PDB file of C-alpha atoms in Angstrom:
ATOM      1  CA  MET X   1    -127.787 105.380 -58.248  1.00  0.00           C
ATOM      2  CA  ARG X   2    -129.786 102.170 -58.007  1.00  0.00           C
ATOM      3  CA  GLU X   3    -130.026 101.364 -61.719  1.00  0.00           C
ATOM      4  CA  LEU X   4    -127.546 101.572 -64.582  1.00  0.00           C
ATOM      5  CA  SER X   5    -130.262 103.267 -66.616  1.00  0.00           C
ATOM      6  CA  GLN X   6    -130.024 106.232 -64.210  1.00  0.00           C
ATOM      7  CA  HIS X   7    -126.292 106.514 -64.973  1.00  0.00           C
ATOM      8  CA  ILE X   8    -127.161 106.299 -68.669  1.00  0.00           C
ATOM      9  CA  LEU X   9    -129.667 109.143 -68.332  1.00  0.00           C
ATOM     10  CA  ASP X  10    -126.960 111.186 -66.650  1.00  0.00           C
ATOM     11  CA  LEU X  11    -124.489 110.481 -69.478  1.00  0.00           C
ATOM     12  CA  LEU X  12    -127.072 111.476 -72.088  1.00  0.00           C
ATOM     13  CA  GLN X  13    -127.887 114.656 -70.151  1.00  0.00           C
ATOM     14  CA  ASN X  14    -124.160 115.499 -70.174  1.00  0.00           C
ATOM     15  CA  GLY X  15    -124.270 115.295 -73.959  1.00  0.00           C
ATOM     16  CA  LEU X  16    -127.313 117.569 -74.102  1.00  0.00           C
ATOM     17  CA  GLU X  17    -125.644 120.084 -71.770  1.00  0.00           C
ATOM     18  CA  ALA X  18    -122.601 119.974 -74.066  1.00  0.00           C
ATOM     19  CA  GLY X  19    -124.794 121.236 -76.910  1.00  0.00           C
ATOM     20  CA  ALA X  20    -125.067 117.951 -78.800  1.00  0.00           C
ATOM     21  CA  THR X  21    -127.538 117.732 -81.667  1.00  0.00           C
ATOM     22  CA  ARG X  22    -127.073 113.977 -81.978  1.00  0.00           C
ATOM     23  CA  LEU X  23    -126.603 111.338 -79.318  1.00  0.00           C
ATOM     24  CA  GLU X  24    -125.810 107.670 -79.825  1.00  0.00           C
ATOM     25  CA  LEU X  25    -126.401 105.079 -77.147  1.00  0.00           C
ATOM     26  CA  ASP X  26    -125.271 101.480 -77.563  1.00  0.00           C
ATOM     27  CA  ILE X  27    -125.967  98.829 -74.994  1.00  0.00           C
ATOM     28  CA  ASP X  28    -124.397  95.462 -75.653  1.00  0.00           C
ATOM     29  CA  ASP X  29    -125.598  92.803 -73.244  1.00  0.00           C
ATOM     30  CA  ASP X  30    -123.330  89.888 -74.093  1.00  0.00           C
ATOM     31  CA  GLU X  31    -124.146  86.853 -71.990  1.00  0.00           C
ATOM     32  CA  GLN X  32    -121.507  84.664 -73.657  1.00  0.00           C
ATOM     33  CA  ALA X  33    -118.671  87.094 -72.999  1.00  0.00           C
ATOM     34  CA  ASN X  34    -120.248  87.926 -69.612  1.00  0.00           C
ATOM     35  CA  LEU X  35    -119.962  91.651 -70.336  1.00  0.00           C
ATOM     36  CA  LEU X  36    -122.379  94.532 -70.318  1.00  0.00           C
ATOM     37  CA  THR X  37    -121.072  97.442 -72.353  1.00  0.00           C
ATOM     38  CA  ILE X  38    -122.635 100.892 -72.394  1.00  0.00           C
ATOM     39  CA  ARG X  39    -121.424 103.450 -74.907  1.00  0.00           C
ATOM     40  CA  VAL X  40    -122.672 107.019 -75.204  1.00  0.00           C
ATOM     41  CA  CYS X  41    -121.380 109.200 -78.002  1.00  0.00           C
ATOM     42  CA  ASP X  42    -122.305 112.855 -78.593  1.00  0.00           C
ATOM     43  CA  ASN X  43    -121.393 115.548 -81.104  1.00  0.00           C
ATOM     44  CA  GLY X  44    -121.273 118.281 -78.477  1.00  0.00           C
ATOM     45  CA  ARG X  45    -118.492 120.710 -77.744  1.00  0.00           C
ATOM     46  CA  GLY X  46    -116.039 118.063 -76.531  1.00  0.00           C
ATOM     47  CA  MET X  47    -113.323 118.415 -73.922  1.00  0.00           C
ATOM     48  CA  SER X  48    -109.616 119.191 -73.821  1.00  0.00           C
ATOM     49  CA  PRO X  49    -107.238 116.381 -72.723  1.00  0.00           C
ATOM     50  CA  GLU X  50    -106.833 118.180 -69.365  1.00  0.00           C
ATOM     51  CA  THR X  51    -110.595 118.242 -68.802  1.00  0.00           C
ATOM     52  CA  VAL X  52    -110.924 114.554 -69.748  1.00  0.00           C
ATOM     53  CA  LYS X  53    -108.342 113.736 -67.060  1.00  0.00           C
ATOM     54  CA  ALA X  54    -110.234 115.801 -64.493  1.00  0.00           C
ATOM     55  CA  VAL X  55    -113.851 114.727 -65.085  1.00  0.00           C
ATOM     56  CA  THR X  56    -113.672 111.593 -62.977  1.00  0.00           C
ATOM     57  CA  ASP X  57    -112.646 113.734 -59.992  1.00  0.00           C
ATOM     58  CA  PRO X  58    -115.888 114.348 -58.039  1.00  0.00           C
ATOM     59  CA  PHE X  59    -114.723 117.840 -57.105  1.00  0.00           C
ATOM     60  CA  PHE X  60    -114.393 118.927 -60.731  1.00  0.00           C
ATOM     61  CA  THR X  61    -117.270 120.354 -62.749  1.00  0.00           C
ATOM     62  CA  THR X  62    -117.693 122.758 -65.633  1.00  0.00           C
ATOM     63  CA  ARG X  63    -120.994 123.948 -64.139  1.00  0.00           C
ATOM     64  CA  THR X  64    -121.403 127.240 -62.369  1.00  0.00           C
ATOM     65  CA  THR X  65    -124.516 126.170 -60.444  1.00  0.00           C
ATOM     66  CA  ARG X  66    -122.594 123.888 -58.081  1.00  0.00           C
ATOM     67  CA  HIS X  67    -119.042 122.840 -57.214  1.00  0.00           C
ATOM     68  CA  VAL X  68    -119.130 119.078 -57.573  1.00  0.00           C
ATOM     69  CA  GLY X  69    -119.588 116.818 -60.596  1.00  0.00           C
ATOM     70  CA  LEU X  70    -120.571 113.362 -59.466  1.00  0.00           C
ATOM     71  CA  GLY X  71    -122.011 111.749 -62.593  1.00  0.00           C
ATOM     72  CA  LEU X  72    -118.891 110.292 -64.206  1.00  0.00           C
ATOM     73  CA  PRO X  73    -117.126 109.473 -60.897  1.00  0.00           C
ATOM     74  CA  LEU X  74    -120.199 107.517 -59.772  1.00  0.00           C
ATOM     75  CA  LEU X  75    -120.366 105.548 -63.028  1.00  0.00           C
ATOM     76  CA  LYS X  76    -116.601 104.882 -62.910  1.00  0.00           C
ATOM     77  CA  ALA X  77    -116.961 103.545 -59.371  1.00  0.00           C
ATOM     78  CA  ALA X  78    -119.975 101.422 -60.372  1.00  0.00           C
ATOM     79  CA  ALA X  79    -118.055  99.922 -63.307  1.00  0.00           C
ATOM     80  CA  GLU X  80    -114.845  99.291 -61.370  1.00  0.00           C
ATOM     81  CA  ARG X  81    -116.615  97.642 -58.475  1.00  0.00           C
ATOM     82  CA  CYS X  82    -118.017  95.126 -61.006  1.00  0.00           C
ATOM     83  CA  GLY X  83    -114.603  94.271 -62.440  1.00  0.00           C
ATOM     84  CA  GLY X  84    -114.978  96.672 -65.363  1.00  0.00           C
ATOM     85  CA  GLY X  85    -113.953 100.209 -66.137  1.00  0.00           C
ATOM     86  CA  LEU X  86    -114.722 103.519 -67.803  1.00  0.00           C
ATOM     87  CA  THR X  87    -113.015 105.104 -70.795  1.00  0.00           C
ATOM     88  CA  ILE X  88    -113.544 108.622 -72.114  1.00  0.00           C
ATOM     89  CA  ALA X  89    -112.436 109.863 -75.523  1.00  0.00           C
ATOM     90  CA  SER X  90    -113.112 113.449 -76.489  1.00  0.00           C
ATOM     91  CA  THR X  91    -112.127 115.969 -79.142  1.00  0.00           C
ATOM     92  CA  PRO X  92    -112.831 119.684 -78.647  1.00  0.00           C
ATOM     93  CA  GLY X  93    -115.398 120.828 -81.186  1.00  0.00           C
ATOM     94  CA  LYS X  94    -116.291 117.278 -82.228  1.00  0.00           C
ATOM     95  CA  GLY X  95    -117.758 115.452 -79.266  1.00  0.00           C
ATOM     96  CA  THR X  96    -117.259 112.888 -76.566  1.00  0.00           C
ATOM     97  CA  GLU X  97    -117.520 109.117 -76.291  1.00  0.00           C
ATOM     98  CA  VAL X  98    -117.906 107.454 -72.919  1.00  0.00           C
ATOM     99  CA  THR X  99    -117.750 103.673 -72.612  1.00  0.00           C
ATOM    100  CA  ALA X 100    -118.494 101.747 -69.437  1.00  0.00           C
ATOM    101  CA  THR X 101    -117.833  98.023 -69.269  1.00  0.00           C
ATOM    102  CA  LEU X 102    -119.171  95.858 -66.461  1.00  0.00           C
ATOM    103  CA  VAL X 103    -118.874  92.154 -65.703  1.00  0.00           C
ATOM    104  CA  ARG X 104    -122.438  91.054 -66.405  1.00  0.00           C
ATOM    105  CA  ASP X 105    -122.919  88.493 -63.631  1.00  0.00           C
ATOM    106  CA  HIS X 106    -120.932  90.367 -60.964  1.00  0.00           C
ATOM    107  CA  ILE X 107    -122.807  90.324 -57.662  1.00  0.00           C
ATOM    108  CA  ASP X 108    -122.448  94.106 -57.314  1.00  0.00           C
ATOM    109  CA  ARG X 109    -123.741  94.944 -60.785  1.00  0.00           C
ATOM    110  CA  ALA X 110    -126.835  97.108 -60.544  1.00  0.00           C
ATOM    111  CA  PRO X 111    -129.776  96.114 -62.759  1.00  0.00           C
ATOM    112  CA  LEU X 112    -130.123  97.954 -66.025  1.00  0.00           C
ATOM    113  CA  GLY X 113    -133.547  99.141 -64.905  1.00  0.00           C
ATOM    114  CA  ASP X 114    -136.162 101.149 -66.736  1.00  0.00           C
ATOM    115  CA  MET X 115    -134.610 102.165 -70.056  1.00  0.00           C
ATOM    116  CA  ALA X 116    -137.917 103.354 -71.529  1.00  0.00           C
ATOM    117  CA  VAL X 117    -138.336 106.054 -68.876  1.00  0.00           C
ATOM    118  CA  THR X 118    -134.643 106.954 -69.145  1.00  0.00           C
ATOM    119  CA  LEU X 119    -135.043 107.571 -72.865  1.00  0.00           C
ATOM    120  CA  MET X 120    -138.198 109.629 -72.254  1.00  0.00           C
ATOM    121  CA  GLY X 121    -136.140 111.811 -69.902  1.00  0.00           C
ATOM    122  CA  VAL X 122    -133.915 112.628 -72.868  1.00  0.00           C
ATOM    123  CA  LEU X 123    -136.626 112.924 -75.516  1.00  0.00           C
ATOM    124  CA  LEU X 124    -138.525 115.420 -73.336  1.00  0.00           C
ATOM    125  CA  SER X 125    -135.442 117.593 -72.798  1.00  0.00           C
ATOM    126  CA  GLU X 126    -135.587 121.325 -73.407  1.00  0.00           C
ATOM    127  CA  HIS X 127    -132.604 120.718 -75.741  1.00  0.00           C
ATOM    128  CA  GLU X 128    -134.050 118.988 -78.779  1.00  0.00           C
ATOM    129  CA  CYS X 129    -131.642 116.366 -80.024  1.00  0.00           C
ATOM    130  CA  ASP X 130    -131.662 113.294 -82.232  1.00  0.00           C
ATOM    131  CA  LEU X 131    -131.024 110.034 -80.442  1.00  0.00           C
ATOM    132  CA  VAL X 132    -129.981 106.733 -81.935  1.00  0.00           C
ATOM    133  CA  TYR X 133    -130.336 103.865 -79.475  1.00  0.00           C
ATOM    134  CA  ARG X 134    -129.162 100.352 -80.219  1.00  0.00           C
ATOM    135  CA  HIS X 135    -129.658  97.609 -77.673  1.00  0.00           C
ATOM    136  CA  ARG X 136    -128.201  94.189 -78.405  1.00  0.00           C
ATOM    137  CA  GLN X 137    -129.117  91.166 -76.354  1.00  0.00           C
ATOM    138  CA  GLY X 138    -129.068  87.443 -77.115  1.00  0.00           C
ATOM    139  CA  GLY X 139    -128.546  87.961 -80.839  1.00  0.00           C
ATOM    140  CA  GLU X 140    -131.498  90.377 -81.044  1.00  0.00           C
ATOM    141  CA  VAL X 141    -131.257  94.121 -81.617  1.00  0.00           C
ATOM    142  CA  PHE X 142    -133.714  96.870 -80.797  1.00  0.00           C
ATOM    143  CA  GLU X 143    -132.947 100.121 -82.592  1.00  0.00           C
ATOM    144  CA  LEU X 144    -134.626 103.460 -82.105  1.00  0.00           C
ATOM    145  CA  ASP X 145    -133.811 106.471 -84.258  1.00  0.00           C
ATOM    146  CA  THR X 146    -135.715 109.573 -83.222  1.00  0.00           C
ATOM    147  CA  ALA X 147    -135.018 111.165 -86.624  1.00  0.00           C
ATOM    148  CA  GLU X 148    -137.319 108.487 -88.109  1.00  0.00           C
ATOM    149  CA  LEU X 149    -140.003 109.222 -85.543  1.00  0.00           C
ATOM    150  CA  ARG X 150    -139.710 112.983 -86.160  1.00  0.00           C
ATOM    151  CA  GLU X 151    -139.997 112.438 -89.882  1.00  0.00           C
ATOM    152  CA  ALA X 152    -143.193 110.414 -89.374  1.00  0.00           C
ATOM    153  CA  LEU X 153    -144.530 113.126 -87.051  1.00  0.00           C
ATOM    154  CA  ASP X 154    -143.950 115.857 -89.663  1.00  0.00           C
ATOM    155  CA  GLY X 155    -143.656 118.780 -87.254  1.00  0.00           C
ATOM    156  CA  VAL X 156    -145.639 117.384 -84.336  1.00  0.00           C
ATOM    157  CA  PRO X 157    -143.205 117.292 -81.405  1.00  0.00           C
ATOM    158  CA  LEU X 158    -142.239 113.988 -79.787  1.00  0.00           C
ATOM    159  CA  SER X 159    -143.162 115.654 -76.501  1.00  0.00           C
ATOM    160  CA  HIS X 160    -146.757 116.315 -77.575  1.00  0.00           C
ATOM    161  CA  PRO X 161    -149.020 115.103 -74.743  1.00  0.00           C
ATOM    162  CA  GLN X 162    -150.803 112.644 -77.012  1.00  0.00           C
ATOM    163  CA  VAL X 163    -147.645 111.426 -78.752  1.00  0.00           C
ATOM    164  CA  ARG X 164    -145.569 110.997 -75.577  1.00  0.00           C
ATOM    165  CA  PRO X 165    -147.369 107.844 -74.302  1.00  0.00           C
ATOM    166  CA  TRP X 166    -147.129 106.278 -77.744  1.00  0.00           C
ATOM    167  CA  VAL X 167    -143.361 106.819 -77.879  1.00  0.00           C
ATOM    168  CA  GLN X 168    -142.859 105.347 -74.416  1.00  0.00           C
ATOM    169  CA  ALA X 169    -144.992 102.316 -75.274  1.00  0.00           C
ATOM    170  CA  TYR X 170    -143.069 101.888 -78.551  1.00  0.00           C
ATOM    171  CA  ILE X 171    -139.756 101.771 -76.678  1.00  0.00           C
ATOM    172  CA  ARG X 172    -141.129  99.378 -74.048  1.00  0.00           C
ATOM    173  CA  GLU X 173    -142.482  97.083 -76.709  1.00  0.00           C
ATOM    174  CA  GLY X 174    -139.126  97.037 -78.522  1.00  0.00           C
ATOM    175  CA  LEU X 175    -137.248  96.233 -75.326  1.00  0.00           C
ATOM    176  CA  ASP X 176    -139.744  93.570 -74.287  1.00  0.00           C
ATOM    177  CA  GLY X 177    -138.946  91.924 -77.610  1.00  0.00           C
ATOM    178  CA  LEU X 178    -135.383  91.405 -76.397  1.00  0.00           C
ATOM    179  CA  ASN X 179    -136.670  88.963 -73.759  1.00  0.00           C
ATOM    180  CA  GLY X 180    -135.743  90.447 -70.475  1.00  0.00           C
ATOM    181  CA  ALA X 181    -133.937  93.701 -71.303  1.00  0.00           C
ATOM    182  CA  GLY X 182    -134.572  96.028 -68.430  1.00  0.00           C
ATOM    183  CA  ALA X 183    -134.639  93.188 -65.924  1.00  0.00           C
TER     184      ALA X 183
ATOM    185  CA  MET G   1    -142.102  89.137 -80.884  1.00  0.00           C
ATOM    186  CA  PRO G   2    -144.121  90.874 -83.603  1.00  0.00           C
ATOM    187  CA  LYS G   3    -144.300  94.629 -83.319  1.00  0.00           C
ATOM    188  CA  VAL G   4    -147.739  96.034 -82.655  1.00  0.00           C
ATOM    189  CA  LYS G   5    -146.736  99.658 -82.814  1.00  0.00           C
ATOM    190  CA  SER G   6    -145.573 100.930 -86.179  1.00  0.00           C
ATOM    191  CA  LEU G   7    -144.623 104.211 -87.793  1.00  0.00           C
ATOM    192  CA  ASP G   8    -147.901 104.048 -89.748  1.00  0.00           C
ATOM    193  CA  GLU G   9    -149.745 104.110 -86.451  1.00  0.00           C
ATOM    194  CA  LEU G  10    -147.634 107.109 -85.419  1.00  0.00           C
ATOM    195  CA  ARG G  11    -148.529 108.900 -88.671  1.00  0.00           C
ATOM    196  CA  LYS G  12    -152.237 108.352 -87.952  1.00  0.00           C
ATOM    197  CA  LEU G  13    -151.762 109.769 -84.463  1.00  0.00           C
ATOM    198  CA  ARG G  14    -149.937 112.761 -85.990  1.00  0.00           C
ATOM    199  CA  ASP G  15    -152.921 113.525 -88.210  1.00  0.00           C
ATOM    200  CA  GLN G  16    -155.249 113.381 -85.212  1.00  0.00           C
ATOM    201  CA  VAL G  17    -153.243 115.810 -83.101  1.00  0.00           C
ATOM    202  CA  LYS G  18    -151.924 118.212 -85.751  1.00  0.00           C
ATOM    203  CA  ASP G  19    -154.871 120.582 -85.644  1.00  0.00           C
ATOM    204  CA  ASP G  20    -154.693 121.471 -81.982  1.00  0.00           C
ATOM    205  CA  ILE G  21    -150.936 121.991 -81.620  1.00  0.00           C
ATOM    206  CA  SER G  22    -150.816 125.773 -81.833  1.00  0.00           C
ATOM    207  CA  THR G  23    -153.640 126.180 -79.317  1.00  0.00           C
ATOM    208  CA  ARG G  24    -151.971 123.884 -76.842  1.00  0.00           C
ATOM    209  CA  ILE G  25    -148.526 125.446 -77.136  1.00  0.00           C
ATOM    210  CA  GLU G  26    -149.906 128.957 -76.624  1.00  0.00           C
ATOM    211  CA  THR G  27    -152.303 128.295 -73.774  1.00  0.00           C
ATOM    212  CA  GLY G  28    -151.243 125.052 -72.190  1.00  0.00           C
ATOM    213  CA  THR G  29    -149.488 123.814 -69.103  1.00  0.00           C
ATOM    214  CA  THR G  30    -145.871 122.714 -68.957  1.00  0.00           C
ATOM    215  CA  ILE G  31    -144.428 120.647 -66.116  1.00  0.00           C
ATOM    216  CA  ILE G  32    -140.658 120.904 -65.898  1.00  0.00           C
ATOM    217  CA  VAL G  33    -138.567 118.306 -64.073  1.00  0.00           C
ATOM    218  CA  GLY G  34    -134.909 118.898 -63.131  1.00  0.00           C
ATOM    219  CA  MET G  35    -132.838 116.061 -64.553  1.00  0.00           C
ATOM    220  CA  GLY G  36    -129.246 116.889 -63.569  1.00  0.00           C
ATOM    221  CA  THR G  37    -127.103 114.294 -61.778  1.00  0.00           C
ATOM    222  CA  CYS G  38    -128.458 115.504 -58.442  1.00  0.00           C
ATOM    223  CA  GLY G  39    -132.046 115.200 -59.652  1.00  0.00           C
ATOM    224  CA  ILE G  40    -131.546 111.733 -61.142  1.00  0.00           C
ATOM    225  CA  ALA G  41    -129.859 110.488 -57.944  1.00  0.00           C
ATOM    226  CA  ALA G  42    -132.735 111.919 -55.873  1.00  0.00           C
ATOM    227  CA  GLY G  43    -135.342 110.132 -58.001  1.00  0.00           C
ATOM    228  CA  ALA G  44    -136.356 112.783 -60.574  1.00  0.00           C
ATOM    229  CA  ARG G  45    -136.776 110.180 -63.296  1.00  0.00           C
ATOM    230  CA  GLU G  46    -139.293 108.277 -61.178  1.00  0.00           C
ATOM    231  CA  THR G  47    -141.073 111.564 -60.383  1.00  0.00           C
ATOM    232  CA  MET G  48    -141.253 112.380 -64.100  1.00  0.00           C
ATOM    233  CA  HIS G  49    -142.658 108.907 -64.762  1.00  0.00           C
ATOM    234  CA  ALA G  50    -145.289 109.356 -62.048  1.00  0.00           C
ATOM    235  CA  ILE G  51    -146.247 112.732 -63.550  1.00  0.00           C
ATOM    236  CA  MET G  52    -146.666 111.229 -67.016  1.00  0.00           C
ATOM    237  CA  GLN G  53    -148.755 108.356 -65.644  1.00  0.00           C
ATOM    238  CA  GLU G  54    -150.960 110.710 -63.639  1.00  0.00           C
ATOM    239  CA  LEU G  55    -151.514 113.010 -66.619  1.00  0.00           C
ATOM    240  CA  GLU G  56    -152.345 110.047 -68.802  1.00  0.00           C
ATOM    241  CA  SER G  57    -154.743 108.430 -66.354  1.00  0.00           C
ATOM    242  CA  ARG G  58    -156.580 111.740 -65.819  1.00  0.00           C
ATOM    243  CA  GLN G  59    -156.394 112.586 -69.535  1.00  0.00           C
ATOM    244  CA  ILE G  60    -154.785 115.961 -68.857  1.00  0.00           C
ATOM    245  CA  ASN G  61    -153.019 117.423 -71.884  1.00  0.00           C
ATOM    246  CA  ALA G  62    -149.953 119.013 -70.308  1.00  0.00           C
ATOM    247  CA  HIS G  63    -146.429 119.158 -71.663  1.00  0.00           C
ATOM    248  CA  VAL G  64    -143.600 117.567 -69.674  1.00  0.00           C
ATOM    249  CA  ARG G  65    -140.065 118.888 -70.076  1.00  0.00           C
ATOM    250  CA  THR G  66    -136.736 117.978 -68.515  1.00  0.00           C
ATOM    251  CA  VAL G  67    -133.950 120.459 -67.747  1.00  0.00           C
ATOM    252  CA  GLY G  68    -130.451 120.258 -66.249  1.00  0.00           C
ATOM    253  CA  CYS G  69    -129.307 121.232 -62.766  1.00  0.00           C
ATOM    254  CA  ILE G  70    -130.322 124.697 -61.557  1.00  0.00           C
ATOM    255  CA  GLY G  71    -128.239 124.584 -58.376  1.00  0.00           C
ATOM    256  CA  MET G  72    -130.820 123.753 -55.701  1.00  0.00           C
ATOM    257  CA  CYS G  73    -129.522 120.192 -55.401  1.00  0.00           C
ATOM    258  CA  SER G  74    -130.732 119.617 -51.835  1.00  0.00           C
ATOM    259  CA  ARG G  75    -134.325 120.261 -52.941  1.00  0.00           C
ATOM    260  CA  GLU G  76    -134.303 117.727 -55.779  1.00  0.00           C
ATOM    261  CA  PRO G  77    -136.427 116.342 -57.298  1.00  0.00           C
ATOM    262  CA  LEU G  78    -137.532 119.815 -58.405  1.00  0.00           C
ATOM    263  CA  VAL G  79    -140.743 120.240 -60.378  1.00  0.00           C
ATOM    264  CA  ASP G  80    -141.880 123.513 -61.939  1.00  0.00           C
ATOM    265  CA  ILE G  81    -145.417 124.100 -63.134  1.00  0.00           C
ATOM    266  CA  GLU G  82    -145.846 126.769 -65.753  1.00  0.00           C
ATOM    267  CA  GLN G  83    -149.286 127.870 -66.913  1.00  0.00           C
ATOM    268  CA  ALA G  84    -150.115 130.649 -69.310  1.00  0.00           C
ATOM    269  CA  GLY G  85    -150.718 133.922 -67.461  1.00  0.00           C
ATOM    270  CA  LYS G  86    -149.814 132.530 -64.034  1.00  0.00           C
ATOM    271  CA  PRO G  87    -146.617 132.644 -61.965  1.00  0.00           C
ATOM    272  CA  ARG G  88    -144.276 129.702 -62.539  1.00  0.00           C
ATOM    273  CA  VAL G  89    -144.222 127.692 -59.324  1.00  0.00           C
ATOM    274  CA  THR G  90    -141.244 125.557 -58.263  1.00  0.00           C
ATOM    275  CA  TYR G  91    -141.892 122.625 -55.946  1.00  0.00           C
ATOM    276  CA  GLY G  92    -139.042 120.893 -54.096  1.00  0.00           C
ATOM    277  CA  ASN G  93    -138.440 117.311 -52.953  1.00  0.00           C
ATOM    278  CA  VAL G  94    -141.295 116.052 -55.104  1.00  0.00           C
ATOM    279  CA  TYR G  95    -141.425 112.263 -54.882  1.00  0.00           C
ATOM    280  CA  PRO G  96    -143.723 109.984 -56.903  1.00  0.00           C
ATOM    281  CA  ASP G  97    -146.226 109.503 -54.062  1.00  0.00           C
ATOM    282  CA  MET G  98    -146.751 113.298 -53.951  1.00  0.00           C
ATOM    283  CA  VAL G  99    -147.615 113.570 -57.629  1.00  0.00           C
ATOM    284  CA  PRO G 100    -151.367 112.726 -57.484  1.00  0.00           C
ATOM    285  CA  ARG G 101    -151.985 115.507 -54.924  1.00  0.00           C
ATOM    286  CA  LEU G 102    -149.847 117.970 -56.901  1.00  0.00           C
ATOM    287  CA  ILE G 103    -151.765 117.308 -60.109  1.00  0.00           C
ATOM    288  CA  GLU G 104    -155.137 117.337 -58.343  1.00  0.00           C
ATOM    289  CA  GLU G 105    -154.589 120.560 -56.431  1.00  0.00           C
ATOM    290  CA  HIS G 106    -152.468 122.618 -58.825  1.00  0.00           C
ATOM    291  CA  LEU G 107    -153.704 121.516 -62.224  1.00  0.00           C
ATOM    292  CA  LYS G 108    -157.270 120.440 -61.519  1.00  0.00           C
ATOM    293  CA  ASN G 109    -158.293 122.795 -58.696  1.00  0.00           C
ATOM    294  CA  GLY G 110    -155.935 125.681 -59.484  1.00  0.00           C
ATOM    295  CA  HIS G 111    -154.546 125.879 -55.941  1.00  0.00           C
ATOM    296  CA  VAL G 112    -150.811 126.056 -55.274  1.00  0.00           C
ATOM    297  CA  VAL G 113    -149.643 123.464 -52.709  1.00  0.00           C
ATOM    298  CA  ASP G 114    -147.925 126.043 -50.499  1.00  0.00           C
ATOM    299  CA  GLU G 115    -146.065 123.691 -48.161  1.00  0.00           C
ATOM    300  CA  TRP G 116    -144.109 122.167 -51.041  1.00  0.00           C
ATOM    301  CA  VAL G 117    -143.233 125.445 -52.815  1.00  0.00           C
ATOM    302  CA  VAL G 118    -139.574 126.528 -52.963  1.00  0.00           C
ATOM    303  CA  GLY G 119    -139.959 129.405 -55.405  1.00  0.00           C
ATOM    304  CA  ARG G 120    -142.293 131.396 -57.626  1.00  0.00           C
ATOM    305  CA  LYS G 121    -141.503 133.328 -60.756  1.00  0.00           C
ATOM    306  CA  THR G 122    -143.904 135.819 -62.274  1.00  0.00           C
ATOM    307  CA  THR G 123    -143.962 136.522 -65.978  1.00  0.00           C
ATOM    308  CA  ASP G 124    -142.219 139.854 -65.146  1.00  0.00           C
ATOM    309  CA  ASP G 125    -139.329 137.934 -63.523  1.00  0.00           C
ATOM    310  CA  ILE G 126    -138.731 135.929 -66.672  1.00  0.00           C
ATOM    311  CA  GLY G 127    -139.043 138.924 -68.974  1.00  0.00           C
ATOM    312  CA  LEU G 128    -142.316 138.095 -70.676  1.00  0.00           C
TER     313      LEU G 128
END
């Protein structure tokens, strides 16, 4: 995958496929510590310790539609090649937390890329789910809580054709305010 | 940077669109984009973005939905178009530069782009 935001979309989709009703995404872009940390937390069905050990094997998947599961192995490889790593914590029945840490200025670090479109990919999912997104960069924070948006919409779906462009523009505007997020 | 968009603006938009929701849901068009790992790696997110831009620029009120992997990984990005009373059509290997023609021919002119089709599902097939 060319952008970290594509890996992030994949992680969020994993949460949706696991039946999550709430997803949390934290991106901490810490220039001083020279670290980029991505954390995705879901309240889906969770995994047993045996499954957690197996999920970074590309030939393991819980899906029945195919026999490989490349998402987490690809992210693990992307993190490790940038001097970072991947940790997975999961509790059956409670959910899963995946954290990827990458050395920010590593020559092999992929750009974060288009986070606004990544988030739209989740908000338009057939599995409706609340998403809390916090993006910290240079002492600034952009926070999006879809529960707030849904409350304001009072029954009108976030995916409504006339609402959808507004939501995407709202996210873009918030990220632009972080001076360079998405670059 | 001061925020231009606000939740008040969203509430105003809600009031504008509330009246036509039921009509649109019952009779409208839904475009479904596969967003499993295979789809994302093949560029499905960019295809979805191109679809949203094309719909917006042509002012077409169609829903866009994302779904997980359905197992046809080699044909990703997969795009389904579902319209009330018509067979659901699945297009394979749909890249952003193909989107304007897809929207023009399928949505505007009502013609299926046969050379890109990988499957069709009638309402009988899906139990409706």
